[in-house]
mmCIF file with all atom_site columns, C-alpha atoms in Angstrom:
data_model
loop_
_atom_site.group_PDB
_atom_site.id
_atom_site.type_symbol
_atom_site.label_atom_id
_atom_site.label_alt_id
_atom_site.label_comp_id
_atom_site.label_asym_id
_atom_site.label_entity_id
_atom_site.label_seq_id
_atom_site.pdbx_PDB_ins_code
_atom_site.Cartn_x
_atom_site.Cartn_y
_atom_site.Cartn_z
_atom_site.occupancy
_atom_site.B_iso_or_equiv
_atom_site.pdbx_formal_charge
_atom_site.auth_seq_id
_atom_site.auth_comp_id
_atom_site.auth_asym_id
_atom_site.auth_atom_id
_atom_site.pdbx_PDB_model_num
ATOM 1   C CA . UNK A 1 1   ? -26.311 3.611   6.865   1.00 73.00 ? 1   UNK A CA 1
ATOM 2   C CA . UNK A 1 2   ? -23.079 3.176   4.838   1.00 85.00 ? 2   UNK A CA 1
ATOM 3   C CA . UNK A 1 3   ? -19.559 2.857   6.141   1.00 93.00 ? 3   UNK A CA 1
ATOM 4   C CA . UNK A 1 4   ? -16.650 4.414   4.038   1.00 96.00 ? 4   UNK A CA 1
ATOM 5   C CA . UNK A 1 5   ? -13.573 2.848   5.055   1.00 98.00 ? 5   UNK A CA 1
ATOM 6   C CA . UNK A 1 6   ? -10.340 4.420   3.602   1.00 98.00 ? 6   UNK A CA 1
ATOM 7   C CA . UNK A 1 7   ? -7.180  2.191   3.620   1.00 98.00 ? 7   UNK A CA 1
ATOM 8   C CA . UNK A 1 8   ? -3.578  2.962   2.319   1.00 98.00 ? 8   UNK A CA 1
ATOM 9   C CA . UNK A 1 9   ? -0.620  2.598   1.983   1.00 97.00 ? 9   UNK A CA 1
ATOM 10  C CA . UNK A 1 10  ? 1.566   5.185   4.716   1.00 97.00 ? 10  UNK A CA 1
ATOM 11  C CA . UNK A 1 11  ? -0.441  8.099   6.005   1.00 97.00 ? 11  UNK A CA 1
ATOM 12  C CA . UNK A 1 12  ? -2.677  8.622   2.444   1.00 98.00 ? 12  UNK A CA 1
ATOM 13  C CA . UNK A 1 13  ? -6.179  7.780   3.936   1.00 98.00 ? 13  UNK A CA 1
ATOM 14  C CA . UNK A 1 14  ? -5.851  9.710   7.345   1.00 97.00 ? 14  UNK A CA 1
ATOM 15  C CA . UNK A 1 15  ? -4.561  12.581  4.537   1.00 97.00 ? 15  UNK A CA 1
ATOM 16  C CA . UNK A 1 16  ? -7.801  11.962  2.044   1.00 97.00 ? 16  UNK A CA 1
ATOM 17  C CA . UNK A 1 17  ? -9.933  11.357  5.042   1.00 97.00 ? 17  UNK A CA 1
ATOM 18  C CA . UNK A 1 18  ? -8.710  14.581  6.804   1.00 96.00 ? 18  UNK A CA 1
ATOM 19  C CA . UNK A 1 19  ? -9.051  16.769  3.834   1.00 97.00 ? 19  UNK A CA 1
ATOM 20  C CA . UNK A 1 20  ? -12.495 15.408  3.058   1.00 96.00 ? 20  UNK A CA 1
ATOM 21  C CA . UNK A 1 21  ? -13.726 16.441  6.201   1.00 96.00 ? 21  UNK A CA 1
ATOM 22  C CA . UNK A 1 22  ? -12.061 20.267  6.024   1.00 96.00 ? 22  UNK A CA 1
ATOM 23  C CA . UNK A 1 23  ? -14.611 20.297  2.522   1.00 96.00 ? 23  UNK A CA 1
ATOM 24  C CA . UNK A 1 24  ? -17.997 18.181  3.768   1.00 94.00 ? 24  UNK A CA 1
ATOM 25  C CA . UNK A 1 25  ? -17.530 18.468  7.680   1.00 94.00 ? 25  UNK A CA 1
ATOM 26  C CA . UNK A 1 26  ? -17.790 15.636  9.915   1.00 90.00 ? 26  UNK A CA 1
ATOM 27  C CA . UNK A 1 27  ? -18.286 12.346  8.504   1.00 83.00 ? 27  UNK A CA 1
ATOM 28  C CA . UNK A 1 28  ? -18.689 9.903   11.343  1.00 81.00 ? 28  UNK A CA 1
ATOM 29  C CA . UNK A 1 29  ? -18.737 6.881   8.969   1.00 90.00 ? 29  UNK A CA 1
ATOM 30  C CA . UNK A 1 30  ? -15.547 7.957   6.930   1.00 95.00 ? 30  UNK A CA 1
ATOM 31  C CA . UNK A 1 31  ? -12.769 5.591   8.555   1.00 97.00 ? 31  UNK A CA 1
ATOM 32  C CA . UNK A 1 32  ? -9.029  5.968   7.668   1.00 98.00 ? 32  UNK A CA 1
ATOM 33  C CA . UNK A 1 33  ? -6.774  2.519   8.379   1.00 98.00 ? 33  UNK A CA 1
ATOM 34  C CA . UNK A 1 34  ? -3.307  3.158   7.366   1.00 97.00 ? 34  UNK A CA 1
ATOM 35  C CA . UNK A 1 35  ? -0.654  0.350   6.801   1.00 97.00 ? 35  UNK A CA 1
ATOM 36  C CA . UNK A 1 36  ? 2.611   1.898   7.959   1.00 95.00 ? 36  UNK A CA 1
ATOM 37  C CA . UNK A 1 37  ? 6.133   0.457   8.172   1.00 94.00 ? 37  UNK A CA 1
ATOM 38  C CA . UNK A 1 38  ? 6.372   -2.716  9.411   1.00 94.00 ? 38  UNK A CA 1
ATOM 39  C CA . UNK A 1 39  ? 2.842   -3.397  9.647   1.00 95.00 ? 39  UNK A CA 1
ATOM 40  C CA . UNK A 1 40  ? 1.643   -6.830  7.811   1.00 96.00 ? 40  UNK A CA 1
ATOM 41  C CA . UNK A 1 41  ? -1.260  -6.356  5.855   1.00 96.00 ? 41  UNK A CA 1
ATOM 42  C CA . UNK A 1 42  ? -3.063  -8.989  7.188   1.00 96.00 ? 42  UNK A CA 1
ATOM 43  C CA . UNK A 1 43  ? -4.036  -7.056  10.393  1.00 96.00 ? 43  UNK A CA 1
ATOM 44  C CA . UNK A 1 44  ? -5.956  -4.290  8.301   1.00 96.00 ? 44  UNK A CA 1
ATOM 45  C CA . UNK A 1 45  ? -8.064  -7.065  7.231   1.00 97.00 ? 45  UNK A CA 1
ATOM 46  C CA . UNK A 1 46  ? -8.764  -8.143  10.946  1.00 97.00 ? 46  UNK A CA 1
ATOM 47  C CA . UNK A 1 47  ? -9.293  -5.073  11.744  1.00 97.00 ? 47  UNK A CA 1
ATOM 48  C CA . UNK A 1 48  ? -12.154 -4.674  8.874   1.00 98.00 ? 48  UNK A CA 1
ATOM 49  C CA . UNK A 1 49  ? -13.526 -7.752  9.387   1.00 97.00 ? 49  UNK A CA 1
ATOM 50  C CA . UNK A 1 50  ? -14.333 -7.285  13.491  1.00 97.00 ? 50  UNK A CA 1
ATOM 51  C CA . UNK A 1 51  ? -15.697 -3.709  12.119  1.00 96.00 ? 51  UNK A CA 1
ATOM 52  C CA . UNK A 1 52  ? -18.146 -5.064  9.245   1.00 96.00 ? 52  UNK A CA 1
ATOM 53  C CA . UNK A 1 53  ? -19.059 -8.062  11.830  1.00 96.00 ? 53  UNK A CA 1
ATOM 54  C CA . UNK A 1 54  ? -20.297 -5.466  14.384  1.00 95.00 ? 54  UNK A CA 1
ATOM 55  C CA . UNK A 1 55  ? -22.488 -3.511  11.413  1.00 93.00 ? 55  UNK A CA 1
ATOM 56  C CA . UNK A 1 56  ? -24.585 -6.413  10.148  1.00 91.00 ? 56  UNK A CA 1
ATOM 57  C CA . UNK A 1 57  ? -26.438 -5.736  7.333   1.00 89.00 ? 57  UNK A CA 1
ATOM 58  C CA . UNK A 1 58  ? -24.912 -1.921  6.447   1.00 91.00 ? 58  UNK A CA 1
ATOM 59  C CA . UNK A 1 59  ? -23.496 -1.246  3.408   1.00 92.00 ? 59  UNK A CA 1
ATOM 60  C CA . UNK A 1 60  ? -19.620 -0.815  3.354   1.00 94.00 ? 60  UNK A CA 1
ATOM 61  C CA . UNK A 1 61  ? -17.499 0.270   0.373   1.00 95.00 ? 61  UNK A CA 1
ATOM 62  C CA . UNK A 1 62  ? -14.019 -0.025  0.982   1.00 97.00 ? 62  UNK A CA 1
ATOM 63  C CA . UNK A 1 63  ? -11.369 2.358   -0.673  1.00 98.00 ? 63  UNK A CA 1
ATOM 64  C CA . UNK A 1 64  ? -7.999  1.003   -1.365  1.00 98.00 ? 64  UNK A CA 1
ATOM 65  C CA . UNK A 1 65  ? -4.938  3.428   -2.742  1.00 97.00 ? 65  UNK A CA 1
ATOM 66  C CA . UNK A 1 66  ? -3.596  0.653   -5.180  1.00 97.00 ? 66  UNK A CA 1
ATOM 67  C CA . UNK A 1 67  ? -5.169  -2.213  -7.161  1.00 97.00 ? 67  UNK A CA 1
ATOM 68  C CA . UNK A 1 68  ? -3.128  -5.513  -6.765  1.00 96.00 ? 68  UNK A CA 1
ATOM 69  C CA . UNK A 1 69  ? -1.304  -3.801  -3.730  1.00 97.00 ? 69  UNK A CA 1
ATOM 70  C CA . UNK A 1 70  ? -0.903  -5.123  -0.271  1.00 97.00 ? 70  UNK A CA 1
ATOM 71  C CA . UNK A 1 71  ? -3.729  -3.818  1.150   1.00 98.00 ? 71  UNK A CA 1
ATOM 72  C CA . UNK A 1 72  ? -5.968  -4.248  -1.805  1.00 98.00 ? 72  UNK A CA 1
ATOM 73  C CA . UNK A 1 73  ? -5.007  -7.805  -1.492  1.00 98.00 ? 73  UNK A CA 1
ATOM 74  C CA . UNK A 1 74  ? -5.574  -8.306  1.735   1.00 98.00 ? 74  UNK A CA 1
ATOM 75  C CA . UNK A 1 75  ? -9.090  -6.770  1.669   1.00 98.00 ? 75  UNK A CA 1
ATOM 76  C CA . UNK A 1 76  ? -10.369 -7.740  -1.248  1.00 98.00 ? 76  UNK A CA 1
ATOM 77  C CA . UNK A 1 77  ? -11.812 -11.122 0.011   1.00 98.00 ? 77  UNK A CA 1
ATOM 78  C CA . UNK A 1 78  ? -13.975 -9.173  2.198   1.00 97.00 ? 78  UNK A CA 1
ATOM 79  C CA . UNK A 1 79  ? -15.765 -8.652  -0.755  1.00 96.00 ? 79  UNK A CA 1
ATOM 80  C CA . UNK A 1 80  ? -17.548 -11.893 -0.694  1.00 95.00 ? 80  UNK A CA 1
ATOM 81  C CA . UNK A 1 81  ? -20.229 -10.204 2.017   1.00 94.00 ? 81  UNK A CA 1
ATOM 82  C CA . UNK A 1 82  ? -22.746 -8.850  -0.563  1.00 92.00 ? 82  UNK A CA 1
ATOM 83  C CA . UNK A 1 83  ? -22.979 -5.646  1.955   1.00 93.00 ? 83  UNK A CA 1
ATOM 84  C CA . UNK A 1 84  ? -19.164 -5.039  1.086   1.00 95.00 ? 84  UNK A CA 1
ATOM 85  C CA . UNK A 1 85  ? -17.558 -3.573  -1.894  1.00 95.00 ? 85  UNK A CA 1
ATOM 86  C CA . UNK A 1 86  ? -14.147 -2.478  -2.584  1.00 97.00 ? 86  UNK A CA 1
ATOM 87  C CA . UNK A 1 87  ? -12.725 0.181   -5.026  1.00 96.00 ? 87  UNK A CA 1
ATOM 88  C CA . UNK A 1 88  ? -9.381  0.452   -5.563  1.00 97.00 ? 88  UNK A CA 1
ATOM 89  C CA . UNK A 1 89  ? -7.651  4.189   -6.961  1.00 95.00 ? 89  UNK A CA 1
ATOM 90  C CA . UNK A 1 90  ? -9.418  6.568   -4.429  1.00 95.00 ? 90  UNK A CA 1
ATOM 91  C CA . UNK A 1 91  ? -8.924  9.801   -5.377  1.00 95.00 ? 91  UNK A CA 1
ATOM 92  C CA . UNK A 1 92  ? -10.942 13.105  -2.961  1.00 95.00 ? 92  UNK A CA 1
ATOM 93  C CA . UNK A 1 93  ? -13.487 13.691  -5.568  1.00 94.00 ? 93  UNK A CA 1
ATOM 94  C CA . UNK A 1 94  ? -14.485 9.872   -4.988  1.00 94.00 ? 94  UNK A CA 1
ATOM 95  C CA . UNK A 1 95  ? -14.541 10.353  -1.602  1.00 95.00 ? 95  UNK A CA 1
ATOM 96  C CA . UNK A 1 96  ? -16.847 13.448  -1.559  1.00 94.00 ? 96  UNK A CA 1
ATOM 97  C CA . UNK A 1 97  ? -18.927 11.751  -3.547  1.00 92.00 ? 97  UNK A CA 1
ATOM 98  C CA . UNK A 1 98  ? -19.036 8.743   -1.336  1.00 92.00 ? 98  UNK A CA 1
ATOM 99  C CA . UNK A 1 99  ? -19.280 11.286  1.357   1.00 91.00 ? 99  UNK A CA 1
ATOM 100 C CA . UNK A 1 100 ? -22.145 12.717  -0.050  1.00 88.00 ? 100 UNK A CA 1
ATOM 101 C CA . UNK A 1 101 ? -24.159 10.234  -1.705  1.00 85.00 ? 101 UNK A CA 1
ATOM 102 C CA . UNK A 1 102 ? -27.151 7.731   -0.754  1.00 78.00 ? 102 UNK A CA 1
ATOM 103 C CA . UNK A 1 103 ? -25.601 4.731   -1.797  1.00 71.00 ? 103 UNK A CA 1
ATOM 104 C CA . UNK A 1 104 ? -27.562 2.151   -0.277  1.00 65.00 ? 104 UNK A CA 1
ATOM 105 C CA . UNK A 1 105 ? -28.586 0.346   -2.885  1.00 60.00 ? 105 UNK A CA 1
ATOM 106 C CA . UNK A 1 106 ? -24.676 -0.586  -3.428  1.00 60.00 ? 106 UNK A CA 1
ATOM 107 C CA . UNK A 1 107 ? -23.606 -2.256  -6.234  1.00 64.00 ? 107 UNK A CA 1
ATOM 108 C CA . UNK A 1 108 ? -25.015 -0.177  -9.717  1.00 69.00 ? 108 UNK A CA 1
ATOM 109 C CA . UNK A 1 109 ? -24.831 3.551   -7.445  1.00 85.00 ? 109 UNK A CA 1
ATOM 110 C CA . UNK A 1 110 ? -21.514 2.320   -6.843  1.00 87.00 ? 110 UNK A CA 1
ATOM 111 C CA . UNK A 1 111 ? -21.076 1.903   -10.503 1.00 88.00 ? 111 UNK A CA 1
ATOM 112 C CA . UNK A 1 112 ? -21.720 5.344   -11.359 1.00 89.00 ? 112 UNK A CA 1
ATOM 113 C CA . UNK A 1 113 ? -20.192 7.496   -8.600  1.00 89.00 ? 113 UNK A CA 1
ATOM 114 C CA . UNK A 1 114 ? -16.893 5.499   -9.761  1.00 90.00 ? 114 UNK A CA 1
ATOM 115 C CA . UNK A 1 115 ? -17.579 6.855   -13.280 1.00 90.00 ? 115 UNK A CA 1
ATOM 116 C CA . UNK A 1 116 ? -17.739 10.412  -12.713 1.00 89.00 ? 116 UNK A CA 1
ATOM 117 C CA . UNK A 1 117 ? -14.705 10.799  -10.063 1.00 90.00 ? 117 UNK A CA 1
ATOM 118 C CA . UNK A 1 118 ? -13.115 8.422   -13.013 1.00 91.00 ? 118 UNK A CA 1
ATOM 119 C CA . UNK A 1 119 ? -13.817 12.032  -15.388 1.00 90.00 ? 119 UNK A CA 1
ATOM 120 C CA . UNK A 1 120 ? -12.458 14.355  -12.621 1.00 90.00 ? 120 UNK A CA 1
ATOM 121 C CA . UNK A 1 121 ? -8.769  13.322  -14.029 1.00 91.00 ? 121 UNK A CA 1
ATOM 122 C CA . UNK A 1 122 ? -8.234  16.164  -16.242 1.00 89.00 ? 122 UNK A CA 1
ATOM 123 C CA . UNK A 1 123 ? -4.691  16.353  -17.901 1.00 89.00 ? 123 UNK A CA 1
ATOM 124 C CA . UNK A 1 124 ? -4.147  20.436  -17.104 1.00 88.00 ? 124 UNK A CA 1
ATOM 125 C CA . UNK A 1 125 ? -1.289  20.877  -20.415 1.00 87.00 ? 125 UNK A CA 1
ATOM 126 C CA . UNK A 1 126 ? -4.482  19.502  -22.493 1.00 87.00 ? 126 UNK A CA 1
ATOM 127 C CA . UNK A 1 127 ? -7.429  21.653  -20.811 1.00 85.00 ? 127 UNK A CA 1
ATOM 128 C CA . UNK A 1 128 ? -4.894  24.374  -21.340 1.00 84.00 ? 128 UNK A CA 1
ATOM 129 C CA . UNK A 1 129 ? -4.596  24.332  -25.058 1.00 80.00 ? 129 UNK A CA 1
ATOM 130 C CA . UNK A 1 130 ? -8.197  24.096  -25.354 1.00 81.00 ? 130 UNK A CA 1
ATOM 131 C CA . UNK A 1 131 ? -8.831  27.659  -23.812 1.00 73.00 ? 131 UNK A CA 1
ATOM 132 C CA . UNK A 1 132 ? -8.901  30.583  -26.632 1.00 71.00 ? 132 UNK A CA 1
ATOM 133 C CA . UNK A 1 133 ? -6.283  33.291  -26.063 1.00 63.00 ? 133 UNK A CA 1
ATOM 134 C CA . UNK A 1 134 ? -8.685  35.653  -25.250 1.00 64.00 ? 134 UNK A CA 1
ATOM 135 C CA . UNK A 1 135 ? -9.996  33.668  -22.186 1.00 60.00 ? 135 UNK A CA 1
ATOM 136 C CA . UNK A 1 136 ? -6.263  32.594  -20.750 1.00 58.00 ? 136 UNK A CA 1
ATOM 137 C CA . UNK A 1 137 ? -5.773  32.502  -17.129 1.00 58.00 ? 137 UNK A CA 1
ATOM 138 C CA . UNK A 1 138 ? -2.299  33.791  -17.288 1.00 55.00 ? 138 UNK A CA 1
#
């Protein structure tokens, strides 16, 4: 089984983790951690680390709002337990895909679920000069 683990800055992962579950339904193993005001850091990592201690062995990919931010930073050595890996950027199309994937294998599935949410970033202006006249939306 795989954990998913969502952690951000303010309210963003119980926001990404909420809306992914209005789109895929329930996801028991989708867990938001935010780090609100006055909260240091360091006790989202505790928290983690008692949570990947009591799933030996399972597969857990961490999802961090910001590389080289707080959290990020403060998860990131967690890494060094070949079950866990950490991406940092979620966006909702990497979390459905999370969501809805058999990653167990980890690392190289990993890999390429990152790559395509990484082509779901679609600059609209651009897309929008692209369509012929005929076909316009407006």
């Amino acid at each position: 089984m795989k954990r998913l683990i969502l952690a951000s800055h303010g309210r963003l992962a119980e926001g990404m983790a909420d809306t992914a579950r209005m789109i895929v339904g329930d996801q028991t193993e989708l867990i938001p951690l935010s780090l609100v005001s006055g909260m240091q850091p360091e006790l989202l990592k505790t928290k983690v680390e008692g949570m990947i201690k009591s799933w030996p062995g399972e597969l857990t990919v961490i999802l961090t709002d910001l590389w080289g931010g707080s959290v990020n930073t403060a998860l990131l050595p967690l890494c060094a337990d070949a079950h866990v890996h950490l991406i940092a950027g979620m966006n909702l199309n990497l979390v459905l895909q999370l969501c809805l994937s058999d990653v167990e294998t980890g690392g190289m599935a990993i890999e390429s679920i990152l790559n395509e949410a990484q082509k779901s970033m679609v600059y609209g202006n651009a897309k929008l000069n692209e369509i012929p006249q005929e076909e316009s939306w407006f």
